[in-house]
Short mmCIF file of C-alpha atoms in Angstrom, two decimals:
data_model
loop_
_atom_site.label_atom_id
_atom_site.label_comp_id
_atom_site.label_asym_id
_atom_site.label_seq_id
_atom_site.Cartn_x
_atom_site.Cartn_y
_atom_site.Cartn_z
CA UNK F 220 -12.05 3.18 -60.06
CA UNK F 221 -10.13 2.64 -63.25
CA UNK F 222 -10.94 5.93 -64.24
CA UNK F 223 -9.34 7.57 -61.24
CA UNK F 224 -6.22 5.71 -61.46
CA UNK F 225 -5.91 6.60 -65.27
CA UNK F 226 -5.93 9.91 -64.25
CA UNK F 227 -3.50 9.40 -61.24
CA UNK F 228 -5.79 10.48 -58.63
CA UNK F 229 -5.09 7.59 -56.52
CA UNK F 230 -1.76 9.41 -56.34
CA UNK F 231 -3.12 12.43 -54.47
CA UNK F 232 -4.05 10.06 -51.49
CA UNK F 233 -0.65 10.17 -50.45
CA UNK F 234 -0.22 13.95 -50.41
CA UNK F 235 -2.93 14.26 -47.42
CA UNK F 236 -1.96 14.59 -43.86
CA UNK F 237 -1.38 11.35 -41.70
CA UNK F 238 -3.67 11.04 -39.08
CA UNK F 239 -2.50 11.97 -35.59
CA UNK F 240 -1.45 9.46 -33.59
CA UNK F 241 -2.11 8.86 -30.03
CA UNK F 242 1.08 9.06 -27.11
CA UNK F 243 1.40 5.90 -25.35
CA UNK F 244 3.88 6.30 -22.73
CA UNK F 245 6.44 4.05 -22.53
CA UNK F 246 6.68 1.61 -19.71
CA UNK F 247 8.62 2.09 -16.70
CA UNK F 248 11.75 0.30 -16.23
CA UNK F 249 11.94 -2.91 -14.86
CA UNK F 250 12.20 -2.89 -10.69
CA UNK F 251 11.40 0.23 -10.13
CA UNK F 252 8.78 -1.05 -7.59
CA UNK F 253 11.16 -3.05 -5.74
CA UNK F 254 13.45 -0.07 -5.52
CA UNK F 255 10.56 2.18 -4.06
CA UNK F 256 9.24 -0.89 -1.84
CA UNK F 257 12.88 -1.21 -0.67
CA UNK F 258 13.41 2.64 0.44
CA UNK F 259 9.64 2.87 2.25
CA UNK F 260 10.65 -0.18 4.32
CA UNK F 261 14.10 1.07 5.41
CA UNK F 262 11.99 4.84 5.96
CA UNK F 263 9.68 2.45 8.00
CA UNK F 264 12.83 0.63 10.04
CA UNK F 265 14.65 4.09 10.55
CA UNK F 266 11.45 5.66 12.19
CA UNK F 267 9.79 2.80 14.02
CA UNK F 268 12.42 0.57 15.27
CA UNK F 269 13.69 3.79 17.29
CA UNK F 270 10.00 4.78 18.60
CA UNK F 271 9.45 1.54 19.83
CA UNK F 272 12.24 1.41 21.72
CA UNK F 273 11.79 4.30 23.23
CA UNK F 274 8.35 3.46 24.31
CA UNK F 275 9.44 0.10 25.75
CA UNK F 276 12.30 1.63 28.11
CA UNK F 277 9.35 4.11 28.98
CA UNK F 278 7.10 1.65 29.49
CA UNK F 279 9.38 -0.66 31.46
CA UNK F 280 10.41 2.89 33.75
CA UNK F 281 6.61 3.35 34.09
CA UNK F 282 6.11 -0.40 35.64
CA UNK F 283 9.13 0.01 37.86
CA UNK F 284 7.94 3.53 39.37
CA UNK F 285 4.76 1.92 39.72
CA UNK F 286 6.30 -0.83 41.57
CA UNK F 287 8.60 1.45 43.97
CA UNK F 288 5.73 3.89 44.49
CA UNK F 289 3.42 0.43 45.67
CA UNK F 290 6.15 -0.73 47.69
CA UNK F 291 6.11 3.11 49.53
CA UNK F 292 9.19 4.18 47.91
CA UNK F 293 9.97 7.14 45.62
CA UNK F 294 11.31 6.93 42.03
CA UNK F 295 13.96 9.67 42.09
CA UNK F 296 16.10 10.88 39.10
CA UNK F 297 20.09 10.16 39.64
CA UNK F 298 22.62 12.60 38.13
CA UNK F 299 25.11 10.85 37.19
CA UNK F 300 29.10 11.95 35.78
CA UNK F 301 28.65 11.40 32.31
CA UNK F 302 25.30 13.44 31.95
CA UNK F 303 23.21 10.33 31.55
CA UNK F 304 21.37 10.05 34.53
CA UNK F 305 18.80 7.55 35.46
CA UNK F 306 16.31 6.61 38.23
CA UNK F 307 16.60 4.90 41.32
CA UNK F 308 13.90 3.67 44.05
CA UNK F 309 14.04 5.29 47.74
CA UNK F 310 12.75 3.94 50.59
CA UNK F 311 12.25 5.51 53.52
CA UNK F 312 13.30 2.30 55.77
CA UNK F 313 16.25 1.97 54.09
#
């Protein structure tokens, strides 16, 4: 060993190539998850507040047919001036 470094071999180490290091990708920024948790849940209000609205007041027409149809009646669509018609029950005593 004394030998080399009389000789300055020791300094060749330093000419070699560095090893290659491995990538370690840096970590996300802080809240990103709350920012993607945030826009799924208002995707999730926007599309399923609206469905389930619509299939109560379909729901709640369905019952009411099905009442007016038990009671003998017919569930009739109404036109109506603004374009927005709706339904209405006929009887045939009435």
């Amino acid at each position: 060993m004394i030998a080399a470094q009389l000789l300055g071999l020791t300094a060749l180490a330093f000419l070699a190539p560095l090893p290659a290091e491995r990538y370690i990708p840096p970590e996300p920024p802080r809240g990103v998850g709350w920012a993607v948790g945030a826009v799924v849940a208002l995707l999730l209000v926007v599309t399923v507040v609206p469905l389930s609205l619509a299939l109560a007041d379909k729901w709640a027409m369905d019952a009411h047919a099905a009442e007016c149809r038990a009671s003998g009646g017919r569930f009739l669509p109404v036109a109506s001036a603004t374009g927005r018609g709706g339904y209405r029950c006929e009887r045939p005593g009435r």
